[in-house]
CSV table of C-alpha atoms in Angstrom, one decimal:
chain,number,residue,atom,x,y,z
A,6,UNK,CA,6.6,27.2,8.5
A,7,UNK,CA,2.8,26.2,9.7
A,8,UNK,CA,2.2,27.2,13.6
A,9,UNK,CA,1.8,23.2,14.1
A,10,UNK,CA,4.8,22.3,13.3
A,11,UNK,CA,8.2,21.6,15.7
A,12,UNK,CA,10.9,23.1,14.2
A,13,UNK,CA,12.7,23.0,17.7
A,14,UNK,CA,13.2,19.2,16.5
A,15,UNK,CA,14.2,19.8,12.7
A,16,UNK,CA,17.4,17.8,13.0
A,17,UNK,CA,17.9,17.0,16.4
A,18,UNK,CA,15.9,14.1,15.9
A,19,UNK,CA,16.8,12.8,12.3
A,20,UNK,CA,19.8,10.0,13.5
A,21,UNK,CA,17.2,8.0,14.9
A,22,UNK,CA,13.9,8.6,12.8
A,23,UNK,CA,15.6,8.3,9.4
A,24,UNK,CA,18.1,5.9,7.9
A,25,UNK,CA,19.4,6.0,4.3
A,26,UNK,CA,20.2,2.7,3.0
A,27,UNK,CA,23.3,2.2,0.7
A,28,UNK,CA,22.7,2.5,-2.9
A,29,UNK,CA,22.5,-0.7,-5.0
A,30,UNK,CA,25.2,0.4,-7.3
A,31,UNK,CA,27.1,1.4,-4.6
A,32,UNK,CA,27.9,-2.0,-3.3
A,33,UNK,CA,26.6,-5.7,-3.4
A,34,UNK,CA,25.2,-5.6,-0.7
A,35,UNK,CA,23.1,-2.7,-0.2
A,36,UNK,CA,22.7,-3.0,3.6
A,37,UNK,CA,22.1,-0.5,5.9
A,38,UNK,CA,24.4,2.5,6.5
A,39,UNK,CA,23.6,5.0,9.0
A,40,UNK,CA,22.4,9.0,8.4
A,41,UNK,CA,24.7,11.7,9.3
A,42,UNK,CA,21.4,13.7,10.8
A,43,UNK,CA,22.2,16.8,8.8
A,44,UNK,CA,22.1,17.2,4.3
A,45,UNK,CA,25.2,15.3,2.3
A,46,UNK,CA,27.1,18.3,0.4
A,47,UNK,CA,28.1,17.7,-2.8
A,48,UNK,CA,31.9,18.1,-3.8
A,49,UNK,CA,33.2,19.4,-7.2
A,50,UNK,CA,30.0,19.4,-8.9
A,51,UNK,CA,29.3,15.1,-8.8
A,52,UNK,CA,25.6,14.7,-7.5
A,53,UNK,CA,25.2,13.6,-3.8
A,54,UNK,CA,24.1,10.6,-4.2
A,55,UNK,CA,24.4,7.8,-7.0
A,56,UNK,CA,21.6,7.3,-9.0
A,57,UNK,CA,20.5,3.6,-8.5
A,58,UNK,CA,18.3,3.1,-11.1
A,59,UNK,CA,18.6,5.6,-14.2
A,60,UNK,CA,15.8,4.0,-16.1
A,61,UNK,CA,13.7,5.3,-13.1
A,62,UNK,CA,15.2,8.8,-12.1
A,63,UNK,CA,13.9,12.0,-12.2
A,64,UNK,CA,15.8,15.5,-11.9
A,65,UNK,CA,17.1,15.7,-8.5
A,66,UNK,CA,15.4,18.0,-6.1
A,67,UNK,CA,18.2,19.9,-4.8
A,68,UNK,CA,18.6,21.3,-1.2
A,69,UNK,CA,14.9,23.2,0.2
A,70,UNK,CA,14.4,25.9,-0.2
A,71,UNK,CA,10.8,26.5,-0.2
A,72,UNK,CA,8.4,26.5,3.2
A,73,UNK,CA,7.1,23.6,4.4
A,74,UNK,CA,3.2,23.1,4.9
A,75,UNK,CA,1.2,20.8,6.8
A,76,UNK,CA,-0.6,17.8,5.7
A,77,UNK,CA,-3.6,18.0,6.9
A,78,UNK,CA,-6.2,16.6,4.0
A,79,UNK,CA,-5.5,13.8,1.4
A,80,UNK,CA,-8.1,13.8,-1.3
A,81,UNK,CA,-7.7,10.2,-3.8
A,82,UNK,CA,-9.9,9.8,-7.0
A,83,UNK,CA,-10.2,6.6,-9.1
A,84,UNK,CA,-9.0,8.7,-12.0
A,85,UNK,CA,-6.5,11.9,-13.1
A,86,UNK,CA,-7.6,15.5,-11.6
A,87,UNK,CA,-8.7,17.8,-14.3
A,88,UNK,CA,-6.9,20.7,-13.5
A,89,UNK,CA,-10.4,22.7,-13.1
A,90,UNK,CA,-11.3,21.1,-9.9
A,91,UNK,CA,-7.6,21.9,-8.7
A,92,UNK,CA,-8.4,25.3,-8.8
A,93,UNK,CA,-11.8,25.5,-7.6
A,94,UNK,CA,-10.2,23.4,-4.4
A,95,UNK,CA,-7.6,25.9,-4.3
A,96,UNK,CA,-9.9,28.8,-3.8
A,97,UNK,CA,-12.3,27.1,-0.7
A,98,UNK,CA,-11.5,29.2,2.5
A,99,UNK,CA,-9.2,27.7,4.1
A,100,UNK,CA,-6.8,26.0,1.7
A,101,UNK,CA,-3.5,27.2,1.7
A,102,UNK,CA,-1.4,25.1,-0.8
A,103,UNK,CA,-2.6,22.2,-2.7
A,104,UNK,CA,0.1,18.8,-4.1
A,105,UNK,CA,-0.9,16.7,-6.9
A,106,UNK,CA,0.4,13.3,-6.9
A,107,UNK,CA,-0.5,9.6,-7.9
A,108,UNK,CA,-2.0,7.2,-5.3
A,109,UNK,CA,-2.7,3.2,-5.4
A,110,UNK,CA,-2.6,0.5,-3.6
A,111,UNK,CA,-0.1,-3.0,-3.6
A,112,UNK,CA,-0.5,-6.2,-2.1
A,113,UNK,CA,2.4,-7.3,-0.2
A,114,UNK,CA,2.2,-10.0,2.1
A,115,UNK,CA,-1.5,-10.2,2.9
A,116,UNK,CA,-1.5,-6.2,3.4
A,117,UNK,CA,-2.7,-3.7,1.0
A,118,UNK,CA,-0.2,-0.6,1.5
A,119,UNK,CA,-0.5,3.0,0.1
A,120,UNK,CA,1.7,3.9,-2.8
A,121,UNK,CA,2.3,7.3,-3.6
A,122,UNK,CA,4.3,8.7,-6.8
A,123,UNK,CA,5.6,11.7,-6.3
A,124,UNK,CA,7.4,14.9,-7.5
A,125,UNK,CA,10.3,14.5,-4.7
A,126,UNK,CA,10.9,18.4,-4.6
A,127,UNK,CA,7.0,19.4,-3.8
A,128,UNK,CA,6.2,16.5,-1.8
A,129,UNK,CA,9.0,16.5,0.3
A,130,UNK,CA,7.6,19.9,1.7
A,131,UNK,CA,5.0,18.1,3.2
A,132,UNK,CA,6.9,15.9,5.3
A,133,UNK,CA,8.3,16.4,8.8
A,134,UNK,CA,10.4,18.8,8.9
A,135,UNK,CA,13.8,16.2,10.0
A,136,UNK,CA,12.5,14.1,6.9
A,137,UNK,CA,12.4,17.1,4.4
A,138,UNK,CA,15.7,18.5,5.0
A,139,UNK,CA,17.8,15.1,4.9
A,140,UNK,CA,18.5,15.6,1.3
A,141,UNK,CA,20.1,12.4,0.6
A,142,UNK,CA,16.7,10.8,1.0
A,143,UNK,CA,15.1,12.8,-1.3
A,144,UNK,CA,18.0,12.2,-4.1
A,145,UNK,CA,17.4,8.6,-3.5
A,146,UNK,CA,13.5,8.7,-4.1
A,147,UNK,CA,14.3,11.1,-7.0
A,148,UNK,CA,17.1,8.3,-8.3
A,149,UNK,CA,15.0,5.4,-8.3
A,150,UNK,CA,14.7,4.3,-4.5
A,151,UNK,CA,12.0,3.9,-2.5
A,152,UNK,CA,11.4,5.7,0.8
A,153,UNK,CA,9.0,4.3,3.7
A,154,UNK,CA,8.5,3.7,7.3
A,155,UNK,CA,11.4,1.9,9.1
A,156,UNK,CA,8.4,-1.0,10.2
A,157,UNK,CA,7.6,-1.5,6.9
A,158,UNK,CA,10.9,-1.9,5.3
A,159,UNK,CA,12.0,-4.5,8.4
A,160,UNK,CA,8.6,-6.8,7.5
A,161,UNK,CA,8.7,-6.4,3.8
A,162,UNK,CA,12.6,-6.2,2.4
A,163,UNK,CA,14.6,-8.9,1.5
A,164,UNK,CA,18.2,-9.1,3.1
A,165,UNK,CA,19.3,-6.8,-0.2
A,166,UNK,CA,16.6,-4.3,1.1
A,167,UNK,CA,14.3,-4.9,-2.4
A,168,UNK,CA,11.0,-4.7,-2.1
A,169,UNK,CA,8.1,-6.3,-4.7
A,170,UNK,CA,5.3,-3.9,-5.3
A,171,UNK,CA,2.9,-6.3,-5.9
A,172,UNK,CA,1.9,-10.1,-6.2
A,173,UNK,CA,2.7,-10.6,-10.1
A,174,UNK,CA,5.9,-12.2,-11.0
A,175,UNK,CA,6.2,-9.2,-13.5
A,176,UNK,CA,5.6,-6.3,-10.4
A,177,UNK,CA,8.6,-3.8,-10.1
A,178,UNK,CA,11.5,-4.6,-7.1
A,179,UNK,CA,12.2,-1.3,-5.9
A,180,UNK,CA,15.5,-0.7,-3.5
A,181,UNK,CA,15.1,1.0,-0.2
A,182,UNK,CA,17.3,4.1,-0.2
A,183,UNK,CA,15.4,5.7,2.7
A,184,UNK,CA,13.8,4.5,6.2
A,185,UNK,CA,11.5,7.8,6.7
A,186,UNK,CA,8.1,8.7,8.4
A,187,UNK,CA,5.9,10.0,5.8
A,188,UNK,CA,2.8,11.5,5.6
A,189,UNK,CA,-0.2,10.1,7.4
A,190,UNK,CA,-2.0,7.0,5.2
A,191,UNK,CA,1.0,6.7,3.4
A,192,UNK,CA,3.1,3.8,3.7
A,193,UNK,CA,5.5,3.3,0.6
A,194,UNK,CA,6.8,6.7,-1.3
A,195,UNK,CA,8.5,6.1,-5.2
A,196,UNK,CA,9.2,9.3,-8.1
A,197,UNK,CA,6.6,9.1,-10.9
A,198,UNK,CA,9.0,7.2,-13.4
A,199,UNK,CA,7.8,4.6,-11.8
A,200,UNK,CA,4.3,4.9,-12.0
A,201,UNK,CA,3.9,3.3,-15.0
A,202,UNK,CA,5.8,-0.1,-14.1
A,203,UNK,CA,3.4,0.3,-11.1
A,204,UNK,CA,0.2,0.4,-13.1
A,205,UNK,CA,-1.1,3.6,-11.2
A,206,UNK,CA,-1.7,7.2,-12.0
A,207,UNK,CA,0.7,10.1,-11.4
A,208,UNK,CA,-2.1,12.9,-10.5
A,209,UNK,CA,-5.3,10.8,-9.2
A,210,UNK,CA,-4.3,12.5,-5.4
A,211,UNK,CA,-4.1,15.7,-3.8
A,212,UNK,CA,-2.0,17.1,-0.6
A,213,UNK,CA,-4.1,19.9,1.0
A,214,UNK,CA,-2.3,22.2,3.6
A,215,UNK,CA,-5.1,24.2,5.2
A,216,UNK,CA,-1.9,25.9,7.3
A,217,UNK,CA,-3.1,27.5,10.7
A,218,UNK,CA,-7.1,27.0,9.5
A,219,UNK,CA,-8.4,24.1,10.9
A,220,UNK,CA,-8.7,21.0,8.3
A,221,UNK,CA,-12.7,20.2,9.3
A,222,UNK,CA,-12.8,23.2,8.7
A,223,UNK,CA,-12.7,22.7,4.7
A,224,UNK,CA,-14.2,19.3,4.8
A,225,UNK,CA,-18.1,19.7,3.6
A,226,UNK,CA,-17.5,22.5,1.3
A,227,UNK,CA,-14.6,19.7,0.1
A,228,UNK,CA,-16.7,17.4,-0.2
A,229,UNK,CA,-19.3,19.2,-2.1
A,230,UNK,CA,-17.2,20.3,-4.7
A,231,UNK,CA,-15.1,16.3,-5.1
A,232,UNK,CA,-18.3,14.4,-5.0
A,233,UNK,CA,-19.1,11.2,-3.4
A,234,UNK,CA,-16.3,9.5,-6.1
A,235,UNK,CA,-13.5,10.8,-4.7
A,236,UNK,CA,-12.3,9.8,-0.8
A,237,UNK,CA,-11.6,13.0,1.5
A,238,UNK,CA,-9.3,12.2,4.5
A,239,UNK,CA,-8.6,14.5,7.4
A,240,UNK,CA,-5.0,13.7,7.9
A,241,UNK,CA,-5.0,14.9,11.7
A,242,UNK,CA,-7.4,12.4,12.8
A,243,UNK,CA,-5.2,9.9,10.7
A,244,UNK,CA,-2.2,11.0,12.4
A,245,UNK,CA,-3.9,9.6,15.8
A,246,UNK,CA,-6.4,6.8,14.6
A,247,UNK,CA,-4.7,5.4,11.4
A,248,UNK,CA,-7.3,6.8,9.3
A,249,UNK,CA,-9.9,8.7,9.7
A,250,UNK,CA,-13.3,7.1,10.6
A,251,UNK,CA,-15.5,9.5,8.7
A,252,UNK,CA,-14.4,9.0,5.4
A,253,UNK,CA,-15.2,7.1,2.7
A,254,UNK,CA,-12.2,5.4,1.9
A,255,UNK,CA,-10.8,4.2,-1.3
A,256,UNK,CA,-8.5,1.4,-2.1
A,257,UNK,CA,-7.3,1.3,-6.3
A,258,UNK,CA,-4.9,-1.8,-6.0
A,259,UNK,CA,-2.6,-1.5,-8.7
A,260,UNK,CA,-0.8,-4.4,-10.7
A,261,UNK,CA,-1.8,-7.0,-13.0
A,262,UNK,CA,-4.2,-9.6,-10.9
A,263,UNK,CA,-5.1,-7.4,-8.1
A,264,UNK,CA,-5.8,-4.6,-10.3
A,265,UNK,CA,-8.0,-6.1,-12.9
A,266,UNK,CA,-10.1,-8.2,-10.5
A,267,UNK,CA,-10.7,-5.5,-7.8
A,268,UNK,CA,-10.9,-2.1,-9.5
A,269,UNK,CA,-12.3,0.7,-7.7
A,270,UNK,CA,-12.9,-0.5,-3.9
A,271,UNK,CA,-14.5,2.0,-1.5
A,272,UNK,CA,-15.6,1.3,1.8
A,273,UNK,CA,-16.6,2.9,5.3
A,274,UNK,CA,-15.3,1.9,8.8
A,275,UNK,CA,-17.5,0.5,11.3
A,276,UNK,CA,-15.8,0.2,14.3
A,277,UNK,CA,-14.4,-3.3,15.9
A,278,UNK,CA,-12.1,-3.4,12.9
A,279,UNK,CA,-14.8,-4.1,10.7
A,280,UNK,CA,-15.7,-2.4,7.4
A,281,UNK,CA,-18.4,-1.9,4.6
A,282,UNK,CA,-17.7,-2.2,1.5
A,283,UNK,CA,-19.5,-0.5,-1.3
A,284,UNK,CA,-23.0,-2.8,-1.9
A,285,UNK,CA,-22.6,-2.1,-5.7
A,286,UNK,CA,-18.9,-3.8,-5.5
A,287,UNK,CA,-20.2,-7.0,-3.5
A,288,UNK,CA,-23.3,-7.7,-5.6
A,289,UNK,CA,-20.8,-7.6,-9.0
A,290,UNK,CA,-17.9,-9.6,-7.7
A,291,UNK,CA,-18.9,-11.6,-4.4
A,292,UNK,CA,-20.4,-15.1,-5.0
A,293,UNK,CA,-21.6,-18.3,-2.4
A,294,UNK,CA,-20.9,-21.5,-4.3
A,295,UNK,CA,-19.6,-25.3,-3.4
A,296,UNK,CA,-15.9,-26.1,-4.2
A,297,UNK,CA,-14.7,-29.7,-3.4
A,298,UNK,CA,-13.3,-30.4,0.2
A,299,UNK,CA,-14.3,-26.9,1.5
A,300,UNK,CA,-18.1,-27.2,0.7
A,301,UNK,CA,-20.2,-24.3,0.3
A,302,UNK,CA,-17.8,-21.0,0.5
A,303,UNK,CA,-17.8,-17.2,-0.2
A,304,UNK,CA,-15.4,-15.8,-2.3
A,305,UNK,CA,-14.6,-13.5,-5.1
A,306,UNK,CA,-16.4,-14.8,-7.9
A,307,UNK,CA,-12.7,-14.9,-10.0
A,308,UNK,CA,-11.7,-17.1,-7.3
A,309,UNK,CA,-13.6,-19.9,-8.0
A,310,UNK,CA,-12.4,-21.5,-11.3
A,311,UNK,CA,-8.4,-21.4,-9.6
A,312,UNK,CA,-9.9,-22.7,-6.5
A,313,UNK,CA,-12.0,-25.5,-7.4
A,314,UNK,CA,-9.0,-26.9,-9.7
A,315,UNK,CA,-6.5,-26.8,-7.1
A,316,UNK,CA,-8.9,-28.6,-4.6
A,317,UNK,CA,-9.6,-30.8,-7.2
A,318,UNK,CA,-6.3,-32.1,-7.9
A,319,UNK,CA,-5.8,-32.4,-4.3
A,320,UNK,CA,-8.9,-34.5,-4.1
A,321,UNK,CA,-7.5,-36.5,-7.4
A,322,UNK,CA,-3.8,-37.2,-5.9
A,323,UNK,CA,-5.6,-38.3,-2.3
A,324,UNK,CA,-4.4,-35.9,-0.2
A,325,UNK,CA,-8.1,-34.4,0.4
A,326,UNK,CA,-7.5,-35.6,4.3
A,327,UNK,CA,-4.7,-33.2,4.6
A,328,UNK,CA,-7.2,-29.9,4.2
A,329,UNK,CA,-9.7,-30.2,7.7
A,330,UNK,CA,-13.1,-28.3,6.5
A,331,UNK,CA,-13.9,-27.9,10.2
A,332,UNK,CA,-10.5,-25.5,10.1
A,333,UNK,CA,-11.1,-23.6,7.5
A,334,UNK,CA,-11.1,-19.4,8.6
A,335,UNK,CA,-12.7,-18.2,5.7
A,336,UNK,CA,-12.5,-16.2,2.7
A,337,UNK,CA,-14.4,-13.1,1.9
A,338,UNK,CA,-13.9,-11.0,5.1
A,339,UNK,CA,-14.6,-7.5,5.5
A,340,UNK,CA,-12.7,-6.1,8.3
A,341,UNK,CA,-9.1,-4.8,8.5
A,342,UNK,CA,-6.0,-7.2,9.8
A,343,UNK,CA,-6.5,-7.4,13.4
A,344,UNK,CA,-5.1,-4.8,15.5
A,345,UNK,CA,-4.7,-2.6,12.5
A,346,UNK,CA,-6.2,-0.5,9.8
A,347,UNK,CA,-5.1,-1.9,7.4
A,348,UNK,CA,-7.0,-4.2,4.7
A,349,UNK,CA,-5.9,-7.8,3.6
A,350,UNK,CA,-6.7,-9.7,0.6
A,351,UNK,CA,-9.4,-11.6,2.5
A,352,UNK,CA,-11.6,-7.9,2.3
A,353,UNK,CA,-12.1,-8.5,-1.5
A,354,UNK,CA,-12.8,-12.4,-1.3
A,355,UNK,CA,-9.1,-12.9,-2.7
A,356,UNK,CA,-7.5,-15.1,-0.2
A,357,UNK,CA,-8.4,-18.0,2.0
A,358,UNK,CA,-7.0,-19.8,5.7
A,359,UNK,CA,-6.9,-23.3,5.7
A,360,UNK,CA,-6.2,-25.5,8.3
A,361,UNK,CA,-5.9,-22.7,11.1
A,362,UNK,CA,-4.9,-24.5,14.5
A,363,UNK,CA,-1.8,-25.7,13.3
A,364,UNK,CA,-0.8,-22.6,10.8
A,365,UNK,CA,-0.2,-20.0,13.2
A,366,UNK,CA,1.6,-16.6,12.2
A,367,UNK,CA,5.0,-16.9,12.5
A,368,UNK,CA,5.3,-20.7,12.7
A,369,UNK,CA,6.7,-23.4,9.7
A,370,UNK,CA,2.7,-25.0,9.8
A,371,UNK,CA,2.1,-28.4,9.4
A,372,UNK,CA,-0.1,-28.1,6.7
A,373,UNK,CA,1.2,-30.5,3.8
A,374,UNK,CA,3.5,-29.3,1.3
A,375,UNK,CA,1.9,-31.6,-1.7
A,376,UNK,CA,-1.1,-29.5,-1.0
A,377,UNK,CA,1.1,-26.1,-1.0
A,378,UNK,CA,2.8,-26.7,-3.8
A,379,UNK,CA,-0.7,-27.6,-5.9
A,380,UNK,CA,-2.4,-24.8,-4.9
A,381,UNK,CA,1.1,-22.7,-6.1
A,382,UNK,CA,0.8,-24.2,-9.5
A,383,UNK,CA,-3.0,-23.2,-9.6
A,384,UNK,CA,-1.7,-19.6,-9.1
A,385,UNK,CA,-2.0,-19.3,-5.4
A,386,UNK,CA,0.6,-17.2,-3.4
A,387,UNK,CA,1.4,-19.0,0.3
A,388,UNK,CA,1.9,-17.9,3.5
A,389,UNK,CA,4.1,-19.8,4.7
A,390,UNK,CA,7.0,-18.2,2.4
A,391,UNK,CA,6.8,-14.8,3.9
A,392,UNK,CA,9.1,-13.2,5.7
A,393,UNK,CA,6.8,-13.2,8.6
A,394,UNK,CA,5.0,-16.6,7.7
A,395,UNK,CA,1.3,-16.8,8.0
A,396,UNK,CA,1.5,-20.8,6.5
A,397,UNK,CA,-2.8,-20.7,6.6
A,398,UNK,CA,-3.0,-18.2,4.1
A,399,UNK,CA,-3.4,-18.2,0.4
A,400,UNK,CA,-3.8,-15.7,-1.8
A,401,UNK,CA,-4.5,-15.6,-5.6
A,402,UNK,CA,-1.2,-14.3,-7.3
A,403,UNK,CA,-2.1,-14.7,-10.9
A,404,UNK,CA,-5.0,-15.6,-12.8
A,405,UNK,CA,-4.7,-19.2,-14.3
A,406,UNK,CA,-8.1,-20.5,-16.3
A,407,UNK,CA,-8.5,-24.3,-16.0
A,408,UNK,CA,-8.0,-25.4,-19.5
């Protein structure tokens, strides 16, 4: 096991950093059921956990037995890595053992969260090492479940533990099987039989382990050899900072809207929560034009044509006094949520706050629900219906053309 790693704390620890969730066909409702701390052993030959969703399983990975290795770089491209540039990566000095899986990005309430599909067995080894010897967690992710930080799952499940990964009607609901730190940058951890119902690749990322060599160590030689395509993250300044300031980051949100209006969105940090996007990215798809109510606005230029119908049936049914222009927050805003690092729909001109004062996080709003429920028929997602309510906020959901 890599010299940076605490085995002293391999188990001790795993009661209170990991909880396995029950199984949706184990009960109707799959609430919460607490971890053991050590590996579930499986009795005359039945597997050791159900399989929750056999349309989505993959072979499970069966107790460890290979070493673990640190994380220490996360490489994403916007498409599949030939197997070439594997090896070439895998011969710089300095990198020890290399993971392929798929990465992307999902919408969920306002935050775009990392997705990673994985081969549970291999990228299990990358994990803590509590998290990759709890082996019912890793039959769960490799039956269908989806593993991520205890935070998440509290703001994003449902009471039945489900979580949508993505905006769309159509996006996949995915059970929690597994409340479970994972590897720095990465919020939200499914098998690849699901990548497809996700819209995202299954080998557009690669786990780096430089082991005991230091991981800025590998980084301009890395960089060389990816090209200025491809996103190169040192995951030990992630570990401390969220993400690490030097790179420049990627974001591929997957999913029907998000995915087809966004694409490809890369950006650098900097500093005061602010970011910069690709120039290239804003001159194609960010536009200033004049919508009714609102006045002159900047959005993405997909936006408009939803937006200017829903404020134009609000105007049309006399309710344009409800939406205060002297309120409005906003709508193309590059900078991450506040007090995070994490970016919202409002970084690519997707979302707007209406009516701010009133609309507070957390709060019912007072903004009118004539005006909420037009702007839902236009496509808009609000708000107010989270499970944390932001009531200013809406977000394009689905793209509906004016007729």
């Amino acid at each position: 096991m890599g010299a940076r790693r605490g085995a002293g704390t391999r188990l001790a620890a795993t009661a209170a950093l990991v909880l396995l969730l029950g199984a949706c066909s184990e009960r109707a409702d799959p609430g919460p059921a607490p971890a053991t701390g050590s590996p579930s052993t499986p009795t005359s030959g039945e597997p050791t956990v159900p399989v929750a969703d056999p349309a989505h399983a993959v072979d499970p990975p069966g107790p460890r037995k290979d070493r673990l290795w640190s994380a220490d770089v996360l490489v994403q491209w916007d498409r599949s890595i030939d197997a070439a540039t594997v090896r070439r990566i895998e011969r710089l000095d300095g990198v020890a053992h290399t993971e392929r899986i798929g990465l992307g990005q999902v919408s969920l309430e306002n935050r775009v969260l990392t997705v990673a599909a994985v081969d549970p067995g291999a990228y299990r080894l990358f994990t803590r090492s509590d998290v990759a010897d709890l082996q019912e967690a890793w039959d769960r992710v490799a039956g269908g479940e989806l593993a991520t930080d205890e935070k998440v799952a509290r703001r994003l499940a449902d009471d039945d533990a489900m979580i949508r990964l993505g905006t769309d009607d159509s996006a996949p609901v995915l059970h929690v099987g597994a409340y479970a730190p994972q590897v720095p940058t990465i919020d939200l951890v499914v098998n690849t039989a699901w990548a497809p119902d996700i819209e995202m690749s299954t080998d557009n990322g690669l786990l780096i382990s430089t082991d005991n060599a230091t991981p800025a160590s590998i980084r301009k030689p890395l960089e060389r050899l990816v090209g200025k395509g491809a996103s190169v993250q040192m995951l030990d300044v992630a570990s401390r900072l969220g993400l690490d300031p030097d790179a420049r980051l990627t974001a591929i949100p997957t999913g029907g809207t998000l995915g087809s209006l966004v694409g490809t969105y890369r950006y650098r940090v900097l500093g005061g929560g602010r970011i910069a996007p690709d120039p290239a990215w804003v001159a194609a798809n960010i536009r200033t034009e004049v919508v009714p109510i609102l006045g002159s606005v900047t959005c993405h230029r997909d936006l408009f044509p939803q937006l200017r119908a829903a404020l134009l049936e609000v105007q049309q049914r006399g309710l344009a006094d409800e939406i205060h222009p002297g309120e409005y927050a906003g709508c193309y805003y590059p900078r991450f949520i506040a007090g995070t690092t994490t970016l919202s729909n409002h970084s690519f001109g997707l979302a707007l706050d209406l009516n701010v004062p009133g609309n507070q996080r957390g709060t019912v709003g007072d903004i009118d629900r004539d005006v909420v429920a037009i702007f839902e028929t236009w496509g808009f997602a609000w708000g107010g219906d989270w499970k944390y309510t932001d009531p200013m906020h809406f977000e394009l959901r689905q793209v509906k053309r004016p007729g």
